[in-house]
Amino acid sequence: MAAIIGDHFHAESGVAFQSTCYVITFLSFTRDASWHTVTTIGPRAVPLFTDVAGRRPPPAAGRGAAGRAVAGGLLGRGLVVLMSRLRLNDLQLAQGGRTVLEHVSGSFEDGAITALIGANGAGKSTLIQAIMGELAPIKGRVECDVPKERRAWLPQQLALDLTFPMSVEELIMTGTWPSHGALKGYCGPHYRQARKVMARLGISQLAHRPLGELSGGQRQRALLGRTLMQEAELLLLDEPFANVDLDTVEVLMDVLRDMAAQGTTIIVVLHDLEQLSRLADCVLALAGGHARWSTPEAILERHHGGTQRHHHAPILPLDLPGLSP
Amino acid sequence: MIALLNEWFIAPFDYGFMRRAFVAGIALSLAAPPLGVFLVLRGMSLIGDAMAHAILPGVALGFLLAGFSLPAMSLGGILSGLVVAGLAGGVSQMSGQREDAAMASFFLISLAAGVMLVSLGGSSVDLTHVLFGSILAVNSSALVLIAAISSLIVVCLAWMFRAMVVECLDPLFLRGQGNRNGLIHGLFLALVVLNLTAGFQTLGTLMAVGLMMLPATAARFWSKRLEGLMAIAVVWAMLASTGGLLLSYHLSMPSGPSIIMLAGIGYIASALFGRHHSLMAKLRRRATPLEASEAG
């Protein structure tokens, strides 16, 4: 019977070509699919925050109390701090013809975590869009020395398609896009790095779980994992701790602090005083279409008259120093 | 037994037209379902249908200018499909209107133009042929064209596979990486147009969408992994196109519709009895116990 089939079909054009192409395609499909089998090859460890070539981001600028003083003091007057890869220059931003922010100037210190605070509609997301280059300013400029592929953005309600058939590990591996693009194959060190990232975020046991079955906190961890994999040098987070349990908040804060210590510039939208006091090095407050630089201490003092720890309390934007109408 | 099998499955292929139809079906089954899987995952299931109408005026124009020549009709189809996709994309980029609205507007214009052109130039028999195709009339040059186009689609899809996945999942991430968002999307639509033009000769412009979408929608009930979806869809499309061909031979039914009907029966059966999200799966109510899932 096989002979009959062979007689019938071997002469027809296209079959050989077609099957060759199919083999190529299949290999290419499975190359991305069989990550977990490759991960186990070879014991050599790769440090978490370096890429395969061993390149590290530049070291952090002055941090701690001195760094905060510099950032708070100089930035407050709109002066340019030397170690800054992200500067705003008299920015005017609009959404659909309505000006949202005006005269926003200043610079974000390398390796510092800046909290972006303000009421809903104050323009936090608009400013983030402008920094990511998604929204062209009406006036002024965003000067960013970080290459586009090293900027990462964790949007608020994520535009992530949760029905998409993809596992957590596969999501984290897409963070290799800057170095790999669409074509280059992944190799051992990358799988091991993905493993380390997942272990760091406490989601190792979820590696092969489909994205659709994750909880809000697990999803947030996985997304931060992608930015770790991406070795982001500028990271913008829009309310990363919303709808997330306390354990996850601890892990996420820890990882963010580590990233900042490695020199990553981090801008995070916050609504919670306690998180602000624990995470932020400086504060950019938005209200009434204007922006004002401040320090976490000043904000806390304004709210409670002291810098001691407080339980979760909302930040009252109209109470912000210098922003009262 | 062997004689019966021979009579049912082998003897029909003694005829050259059946062999060519078989190979054309296999070639299309390799290229179309992966495109369909991506269309389904992107929530663009109906875009395939719109594009099928969009290629009509080009096909008709090719028919008017060069008679019943497949290369001319295919070229026309590809061009008009790309023009419609480009216009729809351009308008939605410019005006901020949703792309499906722009696409719907342009494909309707295109469809009207196509029907008008066909009726200007020929009888309604030609229109039926363009709309519903005839896989049994595939000649050798048509077969080479179909095989070449579907090979091109398969290779392109393999090349842009990872980009497609990332773009489906999180377009903002890809745009953040400095990729022009429209590029991958445009390439993908171009592949859909190519696939439909390869299919219109055998299945007709309308039926060609069926081989693209039905196996893909059916596969959603069987697998939760992208590779699984594609493999199942391709295998099911091959079975449906071969089975449909044999059905149309033995029961003397039109070939295109019997292929699509077979694929459609597969979809309905999957919706009823598939592994995930099907009616059966809803009624089954079974889950792995906690200990087992922790260990695994």
Coordinates of C-alpha atoms in Angstrom, one line a residue:
Chain A
M1 CA 0.0 0.0 0.0
A2 CA 2.9 2.3 0.8
A3 CA 4.2 1.5 -2.6
I4 CA 1.0 2.6 -4.2
I5 CA 0.9 5.8 -2.3
G6 CA 4.6 6.4 -3.1
D7 CA 3.9 5.8 -6.8
H8 CA 1.0 8.2 -6.7
F9 CA 2.6 11.1 -4.9
H10 CA 6.3 11.3 -5.2
A11 CA 6.0 12.9 -8.6
E12 CA 3.8 15.7 -7.5
S13 CA 5.6 19.0 -7.1
G14 CA 5.6 20.9 -3.9
V15 CA 5.5 18.0 -1.5
A16 CA 9.3 17.8 -0.8
F17 CA 9.6 21.6 -0.6
Q18 CA 6.7 21.8 1.7
S19 CA 7.8 19.1 4.1
T20 CA 11.3 20.6 4.3
C21 CA 9.8 23.9 5.3
Y22 CA 7.6 22.2 7.8
V23 CA 10.6 20.6 9.5
I24 CA 12.3 24.0 9.6
T25 CA 9.2 25.6 11.1
F26 CA 8.8 22.8 13.6
L27 CA 12.4 23.1 14.8
S28 CA 11.9 26.8 15.1
F29 CA 8.7 26.4 17.1
T30 CA 10.1 23.9 19.5
R31 CA 13.2 26.0 20.0
D32 CA 11.2 28.4 22.1
A33 CA 9.1 25.6 23.6
S34 CA 11.6 23.3 25.2
W35 CA 13.1 25.8 27.6
H36 CA 12.8 23.7 30.7
T37 CA 14.7 20.8 29.2
V38 CA 17.7 23.0 28.3
T39 CA 17.7 24.7 31.7
T40 CA 19.1 21.7 33.4
I41 CA 22.3 21.4 31.2
G42 CA 25.5 22.6 32.9
P43 CA 26.1 23.7 36.4
R44 CA 27.8 27.1 35.8
A45 CA 26.0 29.8 37.6
V46 CA 25.4 33.3 36.3
P47 CA 25.2 36.2 38.7
L48 CA 21.6 37.5 38.8
F49 CA 22.1 41.0 37.6
T50 CA 24.7 40.6 34.9
D51 CA 24.0 39.5 31.4
V52 CA 25.9 36.7 29.7
A53 CA 28.7 39.0 28.6
G54 CA 29.2 40.0 32.2
R55 CA 28.2 43.6 31.6
R56 CA 26.9 45.4 34.6
P57 CA 25.0 48.6 34.8
P58 CA 27.0 51.6 36.0
P59 CA 27.4 51.8 39.8
A60 CA 24.9 53.8 41.8
A61 CA 25.4 57.4 42.6
G62 CA 25.4 58.6 46.2
R63 CA 22.6 57.1 48.1
G64 CA 21.3 57.1 51.6
A65 CA 20.9 60.3 53.6
A66 CA 23.5 62.3 51.6
G67 CA 22.0 61.2 48.3
R68 CA 18.5 62.1 49.5
A69 CA 19.6 65.5 50.6
V70 CA 21.3 66.2 47.3
A71 CA 18.3 64.9 45.4
G72 CA 15.8 66.8 47.5
G73 CA 17.8 70.0 47.7
L74 CA 19.1 70.4 44.2
L75 CA 16.2 68.9 42.4
G76 CA 13.9 71.0 44.3
R77 CA 15.4 74.0 42.7
G78 CA 15.4 72.4 39.3
L79 CA 19.1 72.1 39.0
V80 CA 20.7 69.3 37.2
V81 CA 22.4 66.6 39.2
L82 CA 25.5 65.2 37.4
M83 CA 24.6 61.5 37.6
S84 CA 21.3 61.5 35.8
R85 CA 20.2 59.8 32.8
L86 CA 16.7 61.1 32.8
R87 CA 15.9 64.8 32.8
L88 CA 12.7 66.7 32.2
N89 CA 13.0 70.1 30.6
D90 CA 10.1 72.5 31.1
L91 CA 7.6 69.8 30.0
Q92 CA 4.0 70.6 29.0
L93 CA 1.8 67.5 28.5
A94 CA -1.7 67.2 27.2
Q95 CA -4.3 64.5 26.7
G96 CA -6.7 65.1 23.9
G97 CA -6.2 68.9 23.8
R98 CA -6.5 69.4 27.6
T99 CA -3.2 70.3 29.3
V100 CA -2.6 68.0 32.2
L101 CA 0.9 69.1 33.3
E102 CA 2.8 72.3 32.8
H103 CA 6.4 73.5 33.5
V104 CA 7.6 70.1 34.8
S105 CA 11.4 70.3 35.2
G106 CA 14.0 68.3 37.0
S107 CA 16.1 65.2 36.9
F108 CA 15.9 61.7 38.3
E109 CA 19.0 60.6 40.0
D110 CA 20.6 57.3 38.9
G111 CA 19.9 54.5 41.3
A112 CA 17.3 56.3 43.2
I113 CA 13.7 55.4 43.7
T114 CA 11.4 58.3 43.0
A115 CA 7.8 58.1 44.2
L116 CA 5.3 59.8 42.0
I117 CA 2.3 60.9 44.0
G118 CA -0.9 62.8 43.4
A119 CA -4.6 62.4 43.2
N120 CA -6.3 60.4 40.5
G121 CA -6.2 62.5 37.3
A122 CA -3.3 64.6 38.5
G123 CA -1.2 63.4 35.5
K124 CA 0.9 60.6 36.9
S125 CA 0.2 58.2 34.1
T126 CA 0.5 61.0 31.6
L127 CA 4.0 61.8 32.8
I128 CA 4.9 58.1 32.7
Q129 CA 3.7 57.9 29.1
A130 CA 5.8 60.9 28.2
I131 CA 8.9 59.4 29.8
M132 CA 8.4 56.1 27.9
G133 CA 8.1 58.1 24.7
E134 CA 4.5 57.1 24.1
L135 CA 3.1 60.6 24.3
A136 CA 4.8 63.5 22.5
P137 CA 5.0 66.6 24.7
I138 CA 3.4 69.8 23.6
K139 CA 6.3 71.8 24.8
G140 CA 9.7 71.0 26.4
R141 CA 11.6 67.8 26.3
V142 CA 12.2 64.5 28.0
E143 CA 16.0 63.8 27.8
C144 CA 16.7 60.2 28.4
D145 CA 20.1 58.6 27.9
V146 CA 18.8 55.1 28.7
P147 CA 18.5 53.1 25.4
K148 CA 14.9 52.3 24.6
E149 CA 15.3 48.6 25.1
R150 CA 16.5 49.1 28.7
R151 CA 13.5 51.0 29.7
A152 CA 10.8 49.0 31.3
W153 CA 7.2 49.8 32.1
L154 CA 4.8 48.0 34.3
P155 CA 1.4 49.5 33.5
Q156 CA -1.4 49.8 36.0
Q157 CA -4.1 47.5 34.6
L158 CA -1.9 45.6 32.4
A159 CA -2.6 45.3 28.7
L160 CA -1.7 41.6 29.1
D161 CA -3.9 39.1 27.4
L162 CA -4.4 36.6 30.2
T163 CA -6.0 33.9 27.9
F164 CA -2.8 33.7 26.0
P165 CA -1.3 30.2 26.2
M166 CA 2.1 31.0 27.7
S167 CA 3.8 29.9 30.9
V168 CA 5.5 32.1 33.5
E169 CA 8.9 30.9 32.4
E170 CA 8.2 31.8 28.8
L171 CA 7.0 35.3 29.9
I172 CA 10.2 35.9 31.8
M173 CA 12.3 34.7 28.9
T174 CA 10.7 37.4 26.7
G175 CA 12.7 39.8 28.8
T176 CA 15.8 38.7 26.8
W177 CA 14.4 40.7 23.9
P178 CA 17.0 43.5 24.0
S179 CA 19.9 41.1 23.6
H180 CA 18.1 38.4 21.5
G181 CA 15.4 40.1 19.4
A182 CA 13.1 37.9 17.4
L183 CA 15.6 35.5 16.0
K184 CA 18.5 34.5 18.2
G185 CA 18.1 31.2 20.1
Y186 CA 18.1 31.1 23.9
C187 CA 21.0 29.2 25.5
G188 CA 21.8 27.6 28.8
P189 CA 22.9 30.7 30.8
H190 CA 19.7 32.4 30.0
Y191 CA 17.6 29.6 31.2
R192 CA 19.6 29.5 34.4
Q193 CA 19.3 33.2 34.8
A194 CA 15.5 32.9 34.4
R195 CA 15.6 30.2 37.1
K196 CA 17.5 32.6 39.4
V197 CA 15.0 35.4 38.7
M198 CA 12.1 33.2 39.5
A199 CA 13.8 31.9 42.7
R200 CA 14.5 35.5 43.7
L201 CA 10.8 36.4 43.3
G202 CA 9.6 33.2 44.9
I203 CA 7.7 31.9 41.9
S204 CA 9.9 28.9 41.0
Q205 CA 7.1 26.5 41.6
L206 CA 4.9 28.4 39.1
A207 CA 7.4 28.2 36.2
H208 CA 5.2 26.1 34.0
R209 CA 1.9 27.5 35.1
P210 CA -0.1 29.2 32.4
L211 CA -0.5 33.0 32.8
G212 CA -4.3 32.7 32.9
E213 CA -4.1 30.8 36.2
L214 CA -2.0 33.3 38.1
S215 CA -3.3 35.5 40.9
G216 CA -2.8 39.3 40.9
G217 CA 0.3 39.1 43.1
Q218 CA 1.9 36.2 41.2
R219 CA 1.3 38.0 38.0
Q220 CA 3.0 41.1 39.4
R221 CA 6.0 39.0 40.5
A222 CA 6.3 37.4 37.0
L223 CA 6.2 40.8 35.3
L224 CA 8.9 42.2 37.6
G225 CA 10.8 39.0 36.7
R226 CA 10.6 40.0 33.0
T227 CA 12.1 43.5 33.8
L228 CA 14.9 41.8 35.8
M229 CA 15.6 39.5 32.8
Q230 CA 15.6 42.6 30.6
E231 CA 18.2 44.3 32.9
A232 CA 16.2 47.4 32.8
E233 CA 18.1 50.6 33.6
L234 CA 15.0 52.7 33.9
L235 CA 11.9 51.1 35.4
L236 CA 8.5 52.8 35.7
L237 CA 5.9 51.2 37.8
D238 CA 2.3 52.3 37.9
E239 CA 0.8 51.3 41.3
P240 CA 2.7 48.0 41.5
F241 CA 1.3 47.2 44.9
A242 CA -2.4 47.6 44.1
N243 CA -4.4 44.4 44.8
V244 CA -1.3 42.5 46.0
D245 CA -0.8 40.7 49.3
L246 CA 1.7 41.8 52.0
D247 CA 4.2 39.0 51.3
T248 CA 4.3 40.0 47.6
V249 CA 4.8 43.6 48.6
E250 CA 7.8 42.7 50.7
V251 CA 9.4 40.7 47.9
L252 CA 8.7 43.3 45.3
M253 CA 10.1 46.1 47.5
D254 CA 13.2 44.0 48.2
V255 CA 13.8 43.4 44.5
L256 CA 13.2 47.1 43.7
R257 CA 15.7 48.2 46.4
D258 CA 18.3 45.7 44.9
M259 CA 17.7 47.0 41.4
A260 CA 18.2 50.6 42.6
A261 CA 21.4 49.6 44.4
Q262 CA 22.6 48.3 41.0
G263 CA 22.0 51.7 39.5
T264 CA 18.6 51.3 38.0
T265 CA 16.5 54.5 38.0
I266 CA 13.1 53.7 39.3
I267 CA 10.0 55.7 39.2
V268 CA 7.0 54.3 41.1
V269 CA 3.4 55.6 41.4
L270 CA 2.4 55.2 45.0
H271 CA -0.8 56.0 47.0
D272 CA 0.3 54.7 50.4
L273 CA 2.4 56.6 53.1
E274 CA 3.9 53.5 54.6
Q275 CA 5.2 52.2 51.3
L276 CA 6.4 55.7 50.5
S277 CA 8.4 56.0 53.6
R278 CA 10.0 52.5 53.1
L279 CA 10.7 52.7 49.4
A280 CA 11.2 56.2 48.1
D281 CA 14.4 58.2 48.1
C282 CA 12.7 61.3 46.7
V283 CA 9.2 62.3 45.8
L284 CA 7.7 64.1 42.8
A285 CA 4.2 65.3 43.8
L286 CA 1.7 66.3 41.1
A287 CA -1.3 68.5 41.7
G288 CA -3.2 71.2 39.9
G289 CA -1.2 70.7 36.7
H290 CA 2.1 71.4 38.4
A291 CA 4.9 69.2 39.8
R292 CA 6.9 69.7 42.9
W293 CA 10.0 67.8 44.1
S294 CA 10.1 66.8 47.7
T295 CA 11.5 64.2 50.1
P296 CA 9.7 61.4 51.8
E297 CA 10.5 63.0 55.2
A298 CA 8.8 66.2 54.2
I299 CA 5.7 64.4 53.0
L300 CA 5.5 62.3 56.2
E301 CA 6.1 65.3 58.4
R302 CA 3.3 67.1 56.7
H303 CA 0.9 64.3 57.3
H304 CA 1.9 63.2 60.8
G305 CA 4.4 65.6 62.2
G306 CA 7.1 63.0 62.4
T307 CA 9.0 60.3 60.4
Q308 CA 8.2 57.3 62.5
R309 CA 6.5 54.3 60.9
H310 CA 2.8 54.6 60.2
H311 CA 0.2 52.2 59.2
H312 CA -1.2 52.3 55.8
A313 CA -2.7 55.7 55.2
P314 CA -3.6 57.5 52.1
I315 CA -1.6 60.5 50.9
L316 CA -3.7 63.6 50.8
P317 CA -2.6 65.5 47.7
L318 CA -4.0 68.8 48.7
D319 CA -1.9 68.7 51.9
L320 CA 1.3 68.5 49.9
P321 CA 3.8 71.3 50.7
G322 CA 3.5 74.1 48.3
L323 CA 0.7 72.5 46.3
S324 CA -2.3 73.8 48.2
P325 CA -4.6 75.7 45.8
Chain B
M1 CA -10.8 -5.5 3.6
I2 CA -7.7 -4.3 1.7
A3 CA -9.9 -4.1 -1.4
L4 CA -12.4 -1.9 0.4
L5 CA -9.7 0.4 1.8
N6 CA -8.3 0.6 -1.7
E7 CA -11.6 1.5 -3.2
W8 CA -12.3 4.1 -0.6
F9 CA -9.0 5.7 0.1
I10 CA -6.5 4.9 -2.7
A11 CA -8.4 4.4 -5.9
P12 CA -9.7 7.9 -6.0
F13 CA -6.2 9.1 -6.2
D14 CA -5.6 7.3 -9.5
Y15 CA -6.9 10.4 -11.1
G16 CA -4.5 13.2 -11.6
F17 CA -6.9 15.9 -10.5
M18 CA -7.5 14.1 -7.2
R19 CA -3.7 13.9 -6.6
R20 CA -3.2 17.5 -7.3
A21 CA -6.2 18.5 -5.1
F22 CA -4.8 16.3 -2.3
V23 CA -1.4 18.0 -2.4
A24 CA -3.0 21.4 -2.6
G25 CA -5.1 20.6 0.4
I26 CA -2.1 19.4 2.4
A27 CA -0.1 22.5 1.4
L28 CA -2.9 24.9 2.5
S29 CA -3.4 22.9 5.7
L30 CA 0.2 23.5 6.7
A31 CA 0.1 27.3 6.2
A32 CA -3.4 28.3 7.1
P33 CA -4.1 26.9 10.6
P34 CA -1.1 28.6 12.3
L35 CA -2.2 31.9 11.0
G36 CA -5.7 31.1 12.2
V37 CA -4.3 30.3 15.7
F38 CA -2.7 33.7 15.9
L39 CA -5.9 35.4 14.6
V40 CA -7.9 33.7 17.3
L41 CA -5.4 34.5 20.0
R42 CA -5.4 38.2 19.0
G43 CA -9.1 38.4 19.0
M44 CA -9.2 39.0 15.3
S45 CA -11.2 35.9 14.3
L46 CA -13.4 37.9 11.9
I47 CA -10.5 39.8 10.2
G48 CA -9.9 36.7 8.1
D49 CA -13.4 36.9 6.8
A50 CA -13.0 40.6 6.0
M51 CA -9.7 40.0 4.2
A52 CA -11.3 37.3 2.1
H53 CA -13.8 39.8 0.8
A54 CA -11.1 42.4 0.4
I55 CA -9.2 40.3 -2.2
L56 CA -12.2 40.0 -4.4
P57 CA -11.9 43.1 -6.6
G58 CA -8.3 42.3 -7.3
V59 CA -9.2 38.8 -8.4
A60 CA -12.0 40.1 -10.5
L61 CA -9.7 42.7 -12.1
G62 CA -7.1 40.0 -12.9
F63 CA -9.9 37.9 -14.4
L64 CA -11.2 40.8 -16.6
L65 CA -7.7 41.7 -17.8
A66 CA -6.1 38.3 -18.3
G67 CA -9.0 35.8 -18.5
F68 CA -9.0 32.8 -16.2
S69 CA -5.3 32.9 -15.4
L70 CA -4.3 32.0 -11.9
P71 CA -1.2 34.1 -11.6
A72 CA -3.0 37.3 -12.8
M73 CA -5.9 36.7 -10.5
S74 CA -3.6 35.8 -7.5
L75 CA -1.5 38.9 -8.1
G76 CA -4.6 41.1 -8.2
G77 CA -5.9 39.4 -5.1
I78 CA -2.7 40.0 -3.2
L79 CA -2.5 43.6 -4.2
S80 CA -6.1 44.5 -3.4
G81 CA -5.9 42.6 -0.1
L82 CA -2.7 44.5 0.9
V83 CA -4.3 47.8 -0.2
V84 CA -7.3 47.3 2.0
A85 CA -5.2 46.1 5.0
G86 CA -2.9 49.1 4.5
L87 CA -5.8 51.6 4.2
A88 CA -7.6 50.2 7.2
G89 CA -4.4 50.3 9.3
G90 CA -3.6 53.8 8.1
V91 CA -7.0 55.2 8.8
S92 CA -7.1 53.6 12.3
Q93 CA -3.6 55.0 13.1
M94 CA -4.5 58.4 11.8
S95 CA -8.0 58.8 13.3
G96 CA -7.7 56.6 16.3
Q97 CA -10.7 54.7 15.2
R98 CA -10.5 51.1 16.1
E99 CA -9.0 49.0 13.4
D100 CA -11.9 46.6 13.1
A101 CA -14.2 49.4 12.3
A102 CA -11.9 50.7 9.6
M103 CA -11.4 47.2 8.3
A104 CA -15.2 46.6 8.1
S105 CA -15.7 49.8 6.1
F106 CA -13.0 49.0 3.6
F107 CA -13.8 45.4 3.1
L108 CA -17.4 46.3 2.3
I109 CA -16.3 48.9 -0.2
S110 CA -13.9 46.3 -1.6
L111 CA -16.6 43.6 -1.8
A112 CA -19.0 45.9 -3.7
A113 CA -16.3 46.8 -6.1
G114 CA -15.4 43.2 -6.6
V115 CA -19.0 42.0 -7.3
M116 CA -19.5 44.9 -9.7
L117 CA -16.3 44.1 -11.6
V118 CA -17.2 40.4 -11.9
S119 CA -20.7 41.1 -13.2
L120 CA -19.3 43.7 -15.7
G121 CA -17.0 41.1 -17.2
G122 CA -18.6 37.7 -17.1
S123 CA -21.5 35.5 -16.3
S124 CA -22.6 34.6 -12.8
V125 CA -20.9 31.2 -13.3
D126 CA -17.5 32.9 -13.0
L127 CA -18.6 34.7 -9.9
T128 CA -19.6 31.3 -8.3
H129 CA -16.2 30.0 -9.3
V130 CA -14.3 32.9 -7.6
L131 CA -16.5 32.8 -4.5
F132 CA -16.5 29.1 -4.0
G133 CA -13.5 27.8 -6.0
S134 CA -13.1 24.3 -7.3
I135 CA -10.3 22.3 -5.9
L136 CA -10.8 19.6 -8.5
A137 CA -9.7 22.0 -11.2
V138 CA -6.3 22.7 -9.8
N139 CA -3.7 22.2 -12.6
S140 CA 0.1 21.8 -12.2
S141 CA 1.0 25.4 -12.4
A142 CA -1.7 26.3 -9.9
L143 CA -0.3 23.6 -7.6
V144 CA 3.2 25.1 -7.8
L145 CA 1.8 28.5 -7.0
I146 CA -0.1 27.2 -4.0
A147 CA 2.9 25.2 -2.7
A148 CA 5.2 28.1 -3.1
I149 CA 2.9 30.6 -1.3
S150 CA 2.2 28.3 1.6
S151 CA 5.9 27.5 1.9
L152 CA 6.6 31.2 2.0
I153 CA 4.0 31.7 4.7
V154 CA 5.3 28.9 6.8
V155 CA 8.9 30.1 6.6
C156 CA 7.9 33.7 7.3
L157 CA 5.8 32.6 10.3
A158 CA 8.7 30.6 11.7
W159 CA 11.0 33.6 11.3
M160 CA 8.7 36.1 13.1
F161 CA 7.3 33.6 15.6
R162 CA 8.8 35.0 18.7
A163 CA 7.9 38.6 17.7
M164 CA 4.3 37.5 17.0
V165 CA 4.1 35.8 20.5
V166 CA 5.4 38.9 22.3
E167 CA 3.2 41.2 20.3
C168 CA 0.1 39.1 20.9
L169 CA 0.8 39.0 24.6
D170 CA 1.9 42.5 25.4
P171 CA 2.1 45.0 22.5
L172 CA 3.3 47.7 24.8
F173 CA 6.4 45.7 25.8
L174 CA 7.4 45.3 22.1
R175 CA 6.8 49.0 21.4
G176 CA 8.9 49.8 24.5
Q177 CA 11.7 47.7 22.9
G178 CA 11.9 50.2 20.0
N179 CA 10.1 48.0 17.5
R180 CA 7.6 49.7 15.3
N181 CA 4.4 48.3 16.4
G182 CA 2.8 48.3 13.0
L183 CA 5.6 46.3 11.4
I184 CA 4.9 42.8 12.8
H185 CA 1.1 43.5 12.6
G186 CA 1.4 44.5 9.0
L187 CA 3.5 41.5 8.0
F188 CA 1.1 39.2 9.7
L189 CA -1.9 40.7 7.8
A190 CA 0.1 40.4 4.6
L191 CA 0.6 36.7 5.3
V192 CA -3.1 36.3 5.9
V193 CA -3.8 37.9 2.5
L194 CA -1.2 35.7 0.8
N195 CA -2.8 32.6 2.4
L196 CA -6.3 33.6 1.2
T197 CA -5.1 34.2 -2.3
A198 CA -3.4 30.7 -2.3
G199 CA -6.7 29.3 -1.1
F200 CA -9.2 31.0 -3.4
Q201 CA -8.4 28.8 -6.4
T202 CA -9.1 25.6 -4.5
L203 CA -11.7 26.6 -1.9
G204 CA -12.9 30.0 -3.2
T205 CA -12.4 33.3 -1.4
L206 CA -15.0 32.6 1.2
M207 CA -14.3 29.0 1.9
A208 CA -10.5 29.7 2.2
V209 CA -11.2 31.4 5.6
G210 CA -12.8 28.2 6.9
L211 CA -9.6 26.1 6.6
M212 CA -7.8 28.9 8.4
M213 CA -10.2 29.5 11.3
L214 CA -12.1 26.3 12.0
P215 CA -9.1 24.1 12.9
A216 CA -7.7 26.9 15.0
T217 CA -10.9 27.5 16.9
A218 CA -11.4 23.7 17.4
A219 CA -7.8 23.3 18.7
R220 CA -8.6 25.8 21.5
F221 CA -10.7 23.1 23.2
W222 CA -7.8 20.6 23.2
S223 CA -4.6 22.4 24.2
K224 CA -3.5 25.2 26.4
R225 CA -0.1 25.5 24.8
L226 CA 0.7 27.4 21.7
E227 CA 2.7 24.6 20.1
G228 CA -0.1 22.2 20.9
L229 CA -2.7 24.5 19.4
M230 CA -0.7 24.8 16.1
A231 CA 0.0 21.1 15.9
I232 CA -3.6 20.1 16.5
A233 CA -4.9 22.7 14.1
V234 CA -2.5 21.6 11.3
V235 CA -3.3 17.9 11.7
W236 CA -7.0 18.6 11.9
A237 CA -6.8 20.7 8.7
M238 CA -5.0 18.0 6.9
L239 CA -7.5 15.4 7.9
A240 CA -10.4 17.6 7.0
S241 CA -9.1 18.6 3.6
T242 CA -8.2 15.0 2.7
G243 CA -11.5 13.6 4.1
G244 CA -13.5 16.3 2.5
L245 CA -11.9 15.5 -0.8
L246 CA -12.8 11.8 -0.6
L247 CA -16.3 12.6 0.6
S248 CA -16.9 14.9 -2.4
Y249 CA -15.5 12.2 -4.7
H250 CA -17.6 9.4 -3.4
L251 CA -20.8 11.3 -2.8
S252 CA -20.3 13.7 -5.6
M253 CA -20.6 16.8 -3.5
P254 CA -18.9 20.1 -4.1
S255 CA -15.3 19.8 -2.8
G256 CA -14.8 23.1 -1.0
P257 CA -17.9 23.0 1.2
S258 CA -17.4 19.4 2.1
I259 CA -13.9 20.2 3.3
I260 CA -15.1 23.1 5.4
M261 CA -18.1 21.1 6.7
L262 CA -15.8 18.4 7.9
A263 CA -13.6 21.0 9.7
G264 CA -16.8 22.5 11.1
I265 CA -18.0 19.2 12.4
G266 CA -14.6 18.9 14.2
Y267 CA -15.2 22.3 15.7
I268 CA -18.7 21.4 17.0
A269 CA -17.4 18.1 18.4
S270 CA -14.6 19.8 20.1
A271 CA -16.9 22.4 21.7
L272 CA -18.9 19.5 23.1
F273 CA -16.3 17.0 24.0
G274 CA -12.9 18.8 24.1
R275 CA -10.5 18.7 27.0
H276 CA -10.7 22.4 28.1
H277 CA -13.7 24.7 28.3
S278 CA -16.0 22.4 26.4
L279 CA -19.4 21.4 27.5
M280 CA -18.1 18.0 28.8
A281 CA -15.2 19.7 30.7
K282 CA -17.8 22.0 32.4
L283 CA -19.8 19.1 33.5
R284 CA -16.9 17.0 34.6
R285 CA -15.9 19.0 37.7
R286 CA -12.7 17.2 38.6
A287 CA -9.4 18.6 39.8
T288 CA -6.1 17.3 40.9
P289 CA -5.9 17.2 44.8
L290 CA -3.7 19.8 46.4
E291 CA -0.9 17.5 47.5
A292 CA -0.4 16.1 44.0
S293 CA -0.3 19.6 42.4
E294 CA 2.2 20.8 45.0
A295 CA 4.5 17.9 44.3
G296 CA 4.3 18.4 40.6

